[in-house]
Coordinates of N, CA and C in Angstrom, one line a residue:
X98 N -14.8 90.0 317.8 CA -14.0 90.9 318.5 C -14.4 91.8 319.7
X99 N -13.1 92.1 320.4 CA -13.4 92.8 321.3 C -13.6 94.3 321.1
X100 N -13.0 94.7 320.1 CA -13.3 95.8 319.6 C -14.6 96.3 319.2
X101 N -15.4 95.5 319.2 CA -17.1 95.6 318.9 C -18.1 96.1 319.8
X102 N -16.9 96.3 321.2 CA -17.7 96.6 322.3 C -17.3 98.0 322.4
X103 N -18.3 99.0 322.4 CA -18.1 100.5 322.4 C -17.3 100.9 323.6
X104 N -17.6 100.5 324.9 CA -17.3 101.0 326.4 C -15.8 100.5 326.4
X105 N -15.2 99.7 325.5 CA -13.7 99.1 325.7 C -12.7 100.0 324.2
X106 N -13.6 100.4 323.4 CA -12.7 101.0 321.9 C -12.7 102.3 322.2
X107 N -11.4 102.6 321.3 CA -10.7 103.8 321.5 C -11.0 104.2 319.9
X108 N -10.7 105.7 319.7 CA -10.7 105.9 318.3 C -9.8 105.2 317.3
X109 N -8.5 104.9 317.9 CA -7.8 103.8 316.9 C -8.5 102.6 316.7
X110 N -9.2 102.1 317.7 CA -9.9 100.6 317.6 C -10.9 100.6 316.8
X111 N -11.6 101.9 316.5 CA -12.7 102.2 315.7 C -12.0 102.2 314.1
X112 N -11.0 102.8 314.0 CA -10.4 102.8 312.7 C -10.2 101.2 312.3
X113 N -9.5 100.4 312.9 CA -8.9 99.3 312.8 C -10.0 98.2 312.7
X114 N -11.1 98.4 313.3 CA -12.4 97.5 313.0 C -12.9 97.5 311.8
X115 N -12.8 98.6 311.1 CA -12.9 98.8 309.6 C -12.3 97.9 308.5
X116 N -11.2 97.3 309.2 CA -10.5 96.7 308.5 C -10.4 94.8 308.9
X117 N -11.5 94.2 308.4 CA -11.7 92.8 309.0 C -10.8 91.8 308.8
X118 N -10.0 91.8 307.7 CA -9.1 91.0 307.2 C -7.7 91.3 308.3
X119 N -7.6 92.4 308.5 CA -6.6 93.0 309.5 C -6.7 92.4 310.8
X120 N -8.1 92.5 311.5 CA -8.6 92.0 312.6 C -8.5 90.5 312.8
X121 N -9.1 89.4 311.8 CA -8.6 88.6 311.7 C -7.1 87.9 311.8
X122 N -6.5 88.7 311.3 CA -5.0 88.0 311.2 C -4.3 88.7 312.8
X123 N -4.7 89.6 313.4 CA -4.3 89.9 314.5 C -5.2 89.0 315.9
X124 N -6.5 88.9 315.6 CA -6.9 87.9 316.6 C -6.1 86.5 316.6
X125 N -5.7 85.9 315.4 CA -5.2 84.8 315.5 C -3.5 84.8 315.7
X126 N -3.3 85.9 315.6 CA -1.6 86.2 316.1 C -1.8 86.4 317.7
X127 N -2.7 86.9 318.0 CA -2.8 87.1 319.6 C -3.0 85.8 320.4
X128 N -3.9 85.0 319.7 CA -4.2 83.7 320.2 C -2.9 82.7 320.5
X129 N -2.1 82.8 319.4 CA -0.8 82.0 319.3 C 0.1 82.8 320.3
X130 N 0.3 83.9 320.2 CA 1.2 84.7 321.1 C 0.9 84.3 322.2
X131 N -0.3 84.6 322.9 CA -0.8 84.4 324.2 C -0.7 82.7 324.7
X132 N -0.7 81.8 323.7 CA -0.5 80.7 323.9 C 0.9 80.0 324.2
X133 N 1.8 80.7 323.2 CA 3.3 80.2 323.0 C 4.2 81.0 323.9
X134 N 3.8 82.3 323.7 CA 4.7 83.3 324.3 C 5.4 83.4 325.7
X135 N 4.6 82.9 326.6 CA 5.1 82.7 328.1 C 6.0 81.5 328.2
X136 N 5.5 80.6 327.2 CA 6.4 79.1 327.4 C 7.6 79.7 326.7
X137 N 7.9 80.3 325.8 CA 9.0 80.7 324.9 C 9.9 81.6 325.7
X138 N 9.4 82.2 327.0 CA 10.4 83.0 327.6 C 11.0 82.2 328.7
X139 N 11.0 80.9 328.7 CA 11.4 80.1 329.4 C 12.7 79.2 328.6
X140 N 12.8 79.5 327.7 CA 13.8 78.9 326.8 C 15.1 79.5 327.0
X141 N 16.4 78.8 327.2 CA 17.6 79.5 327.8 C 18.5 80.4 326.9
X142 N 17.7 80.6 325.5 CA 18.4 81.4 324.8 C 18.2 82.8 325.1
X143 N 18.9 83.8 325.4 CA 18.6 85.0 325.8 C 17.9 85.8 324.3
X144 N 18.2 85.6 323.2 CA 18.0 86.4 321.9 C 16.4 85.9 321.7
X145 N 16.1 84.8 321.7 CA 14.8 84.2 322.0 C 13.7 85.0 323.0
X146 N 14.4 85.0 324.1 CA 13.7 86.0 325.1 C 13.6 87.2 324.9
X147 N 14.3 87.8 324.3 CA 14.4 89.3 324.1 C 13.3 89.5 322.9
X148 N 13.5 88.6 321.9 CA 12.7 88.5 321.0 C 11.1 88.8 321.7
X149 N 11.0 87.7 322.2 CA 9.4 87.4 322.9 C 8.9 88.5 323.5
X150 N 9.8 89.2 324.6 CA 9.6 90.4 325.4 C 9.2 91.6 324.4
X151 N 10.2 91.6 323.3 CA 9.6 92.7 322.3 C 8.3 92.7 321.8
X152 N 8.1 91.4 321.5 CA 6.7 90.9 320.9 C 5.7 91.5 322.0
X153 N 6.0 91.1 323.1 CA 4.7 91.3 324.1 C 4.7 92.7 324.5
X154 N 5.5 93.4 324.6 CA 5.5 94.9 324.6 C 4.6 95.5 323.4
X155 N 5.1 95.0 322.1 CA 4.3 95.7 321.3 C 2.7 95.1 321.2
X156 N 2.8 94.1 321.9 CA 1.5 93.5 321.8 C 0.6 94.3 322.8
X157 N 1.1 94.7 323.9 CA 0.3 95.6 324.9 C 0.3 97.1 324.5
X158 N 1.3 97.3 323.9 CA 1.1 98.8 323.4 C -0.1 98.9 322.4
X159 N -0.3 97.7 321.6 CA -1.3 97.9 320.4 C -2.7 97.9 321.4
X160 N -2.8 97.1 322.5 CA -4.0 96.7 323.5 C -4.2 98.3 323.8
X161 N -3.2 98.9 324.3 CA -3.1 100.3 324.9 C -3.8 101.3 324.0
X162 N -3.3 100.9 322.6 CA -3.9 102.0 321.4 C -5.0 102.0 321.0
X163 N -5.7 100.5 321.4 CA -6.9 100.6 320.7 C -8.3 100.0 321.6
X164 N -7.7 100.1 323.0 CA -8.7 99.7 323.7 C -8.5 100.5 325.2
X165 N -9.5 100.6 326.0 CA -9.2 101.1 327.2 C -9.5 100.3 328.3
X166 N -8.2 99.8 328.7 CA -8.1 98.6 329.6 C -7.5 99.2 330.9
X167 N -7.7 100.6 331.4 CA -7.1 101.3 332.6 C -5.4 100.8 332.8
X168 N -5.0 100.6 333.9 CA -3.9 100.5 334.1 C -3.2 99.1 333.4
X169 N -4.1 98.1 333.2 CA -3.5 96.8 332.5 C -2.5 96.5 331.6
X170 N -2.3 97.7 330.6 CA -1.0 97.4 329.6 C 0.0 98.0 330.4
X171 N -0.1 99.2 331.4 CA 1.2 99.6 332.1 C 1.6 98.4 332.7
X172 N 0.9 97.6 333.7 CA 1.5 96.8 334.3 C 2.3 95.6 333.5
X173 N 1.6 95.3 332.4 CA 2.3 94.4 331.4 C 3.5 94.8 330.8
X174 N 3.5 95.9 330.4 CA 5.0 96.9 330.1 C 6.0 96.5 331.0
X175 N 5.6 96.7 332.5 CA 6.8 96.5 333.5 C 6.9 95.1 333.7
X176 N 5.8 94.3 333.5 CA 6.4 92.9 333.2 C 7.1 92.4 332.2
X177 N 7.0 92.8 331.0 CA 8.0 92.5 330.0 C 9.2 93.1 330.1
X178 N 9.2 94.3 330.3 CA 10.8 94.7 331.0 C 11.3 94.1 331.8
X179 N 10.4 93.7 333.0 CA 11.3 92.9 333.8 C 12.0 91.4 333.6
X180 N 11.3 91.1 332.4 CA 11.6 89.5 332.0 C 12.6 89.8 330.8
X181 N 13.0 90.9 330.5 CA 14.1 90.8 329.3 C 15.3 90.6 330.2
X182 N 16.5 90.0 329.1 CA 17.6 89.3 329.5 C 18.5 90.2 330.1
X183 N 19.6 89.7 330.7 CA 20.7 90.7 331.2 C 21.4 91.3 329.9
X184 N 21.6 90.4 329.1 CA 22.2 91.0 327.7 C 21.6 91.9 327.0
X185 N 20.3 92.3 326.9 CA 19.6 93.3 326.5 C 19.8 94.5 327.4
X186 N 19.7 94.4 328.5 CA 20.0 95.7 329.3 C 21.6 96.1 329.4
X187 N 22.6 95.1 329.1 CA 23.9 95.6 328.9 C 24.0 96.3 327.5
X188 N 23.1 95.7 326.6 CA 23.3 96.8 325.2 C 22.4 97.9 325.2
X189 N 21.1 97.8 326.1 CA 20.6 99.0 326.0 C 20.9 100.3 326.9
X190 N 21.5 100.0 328.0 CA 22.1 100.9 329.0 C 23.7 101.1 328.8
X191 N 24.0 102.3 328.6 CA 25.5 102.6 328.5 C 26.2 102.2 329.7
X192 N 27.7 101.8 329.4 CA 28.3 101.4 330.6 C 28.6 102.5 331.7
X193 N 28.4 103.7 331.4 CA 28.6 104.7 332.3 C 27.4 104.8 333.1
X194 N 26.1 104.5 333.0 CA 25.1 104.4 333.9 C 24.8 103.2 334.6
X195 N 25.8 102.1 334.4 CA 25.9 100.7 334.9 C 26.5 100.9 336.3
X196 N 25.8 100.3 337.1 CA 26.3 100.3 338.6 C 27.8 99.4 338.6
X197 N 28.8 99.9 339.4 CA 30.1 99.5 339.3 C 30.4 98.5 341.0
X198 N 29.1 98.2 341.4 CA 29.3 97.4 342.5 C 28.4 96.1 342.4
X199 N 28.5 94.9 343.5 CA 28.0 93.5 343.1 C 26.8 94.0 343.8
X200 N 25.9 92.7 343.6 CA 24.6 92.6 344.4 C 25.1 92.4 346.0
X201 N 26.2 91.7 346.2 CA 26.4 91.6 347.9 C 26.9 92.9 348.1
X202 N 27.6 93.6 347.5 CA 27.8 95.1 348.2 C 26.7 95.9 348.6
X203 N 25.5 95.7 347.6 CA 24.1 96.5 347.7 C 23.7 95.9 348.8
X204 N 23.8 94.7 349.3 CA 23.0 93.9 350.5 C 23.5 94.6 351.6
X205 N 24.9 94.2 351.6 CA 25.8 94.7 352.8 C 25.8 96.2 353.2
X206 N 25.3 97.0 352.2 CA 25.2 98.4 352.3 C 24.0 98.8 353.2
X207 N 22.8 97.8 352.9 CA 21.6 98.0 353.5 C 21.4 97.1 354.7
X208 N 22.5 96.4 355.1 CA 22.4 95.7 356.3 C 23.8 96.0 357.1
X209 N 23.9 97.3 357.7 CA 25.2 97.8 358.2 C 25.8 96.8 359.2
X210 N 24.9 96.3 360.2 CA 25.1 95.3 361.3 C 25.1 94.1 361.1
X211 N 25.1 93.6 359.6 CA 25.1 92.2 359.1 C 26.7 91.5 359.4
X212 N 26.3 90.2 360.4 CA 27.4 89.5 360.8 C 28.1 88.6 359.8
X213 N 29.2 87.7 360.1 CA 29.7 86.8 359.3 C 28.6 85.6 358.5
X214 N 27.7 85.3 359.5 CA 26.7 84.5 359.0 C 25.7 84.9 358.2
X215 N 25.4 86.3 358.2 CA 24.5 86.8 357.2 C 25.4 87.1 355.8
X216 N 26.6 87.3 355.8 CA 27.5 87.4 354.7 C 27.6 86.0 354.0
X217 N 27.7 85.1 354.7 CA 27.6 83.9 354.0 C 26.3 83.5 353.4
X218 N 25.4 83.4 354.2 CA 23.8 83.4 353.7 C 23.7 84.4 352.4
X219 N 24.1 85.5 352.3 CA 23.8 86.4 351.2 C 24.6 86.0 349.9
X220 N 25.9 85.3 350.4 CA 26.8 84.8 349.4 C 26.1 83.8 348.8
X221 N 25.5 82.7 349.5 CA 25.0 81.7 349.0 C 23.6 82.0 348.2
X222 N 22.8 82.9 348.5 CA 21.7 83.3 347.7 C 22.0 84.0 346.6
X223 N 23.0 84.8 346.3 CA 23.7 85.7 345.1 C 24.3 84.4 344.3
X224 N 24.9 83.5 344.7 CA 25.3 82.4 343.9 C 24.4 81.4 343.5
X225 N 23.4 81.0 344.1 CA 22.2 80.3 343.7 C 21.7 81.1 342.5
X226 N 21.4 82.3 342.7 CA 20.4 83.2 341.9 C 21.2 83.4 340.3
X227 N 22.6 83.5 340.4 CA 23.3 84.1 339.3 C 24.2 83.0 338.9
X228 N 24.4 81.9 339.6 CA 25.4 80.9 339.1 C 27.0 81.1 339.4
X229 N 27.0 82.2 339.8 CA 28.8 82.6 340.0 C 28.8 83.4 341.3
X230 N 30.0 83.0 341.8 CA 30.2 84.0 343.2 C 30.1 85.5 342.8
X231 N 29.6 86.1 344.4 CA 29.5 87.6 344.1 C 30.9 88.2 344.1
X232 N 32.0 87.3 344.4 CA 33.2 88.2 344.5 C 33.8 87.9 342.9
X233 N 33.4 87.2 342.2 CA 33.9 87.0 340.8 C 33.4 87.8 339.7
X234 N 33.9 88.8 339.3 CA 33.0 89.8 338.7 C 32.9 89.2 336.9
X235 N 34.0 88.3 336.7 CA 33.9 87.8 335.4 C 32.9 86.4 335.3
X236 N 32.6 85.8 336.5 CA 31.7 84.9 336.3 C 32.8 83.6 336.5
X237 N 32.2 82.4 336.7 CA 32.7 81.2 336.8 C 33.3 80.6 338.2
X238 N 33.3 81.6 339.4 CA 33.7 81.6 340.4 C 33.0 80.4 341.4
X239 N 33.5 79.8 342.4 CA 32.7 79.3 343.5 C 32.6 79.7 344.7
X240 N 31.5 80.2 345.2 CA 31.2 80.9 346.3 C 31.9 79.8 347.7
X241 N 32.0 78.5 347.8 CA 32.5 77.6 348.6 C 33.9 77.9 348.7
X242 N 34.5 77.7 347.6 CA 36.2 78.2 347.6 C 36.2 79.6 348.1
X243 N 35.7 80.5 348.0 CA 35.9 81.8 348.3 C 35.6 82.0 349.7
X244 N 34.6 81.2 350.6 CA 34.4 81.2 351.7 C 35.5 80.5 352.5
X245 N 35.8 79.5 352.0 CA 37.0 78.9 352.6 C 38.2 79.6 352.5
X246 N 38.4 80.3 351.7 CA 39.9 81.4 351.7 C 39.5 82.3 352.5
X247 N 38.1 82.7 353.0 CA 38.3 83.7 353.8 C 38.0 83.5 355.3
X248 N 37.5 82.6 355.4 CA 37.5 81.7 356.9 C 39.0 81.5 357.3

């Protein structure tokens, strides 16, 4: 077990080390999570992705509590939170704190001298990344149709 190394072990890790059956179970759970967790985050179901991300956050919190690993757990927290699906953030963040502007509006505000070609390029990037037009807030729009209407 990694907790047998005194230079890595915290006080909580020493307490955990006194329970070999728990350590055996957590060792096997760690192996299976590290083997299958990242693959399961690629599934298209947002509930599965949110569950795996929550397990990953709890896993790295356990590492933080039992081992001295420097900034590694904090970097992993940031990674797991970044992988959380949009539906989780819509649920977790109240509507009053969510922005009421689109990604395109944010890009155009950052690029005040952008011309028509930059606008079309940004529309295509946003459409490819999100699967919807930046002008269609409800989704299902087509950026090419919007571009034809605008021209």
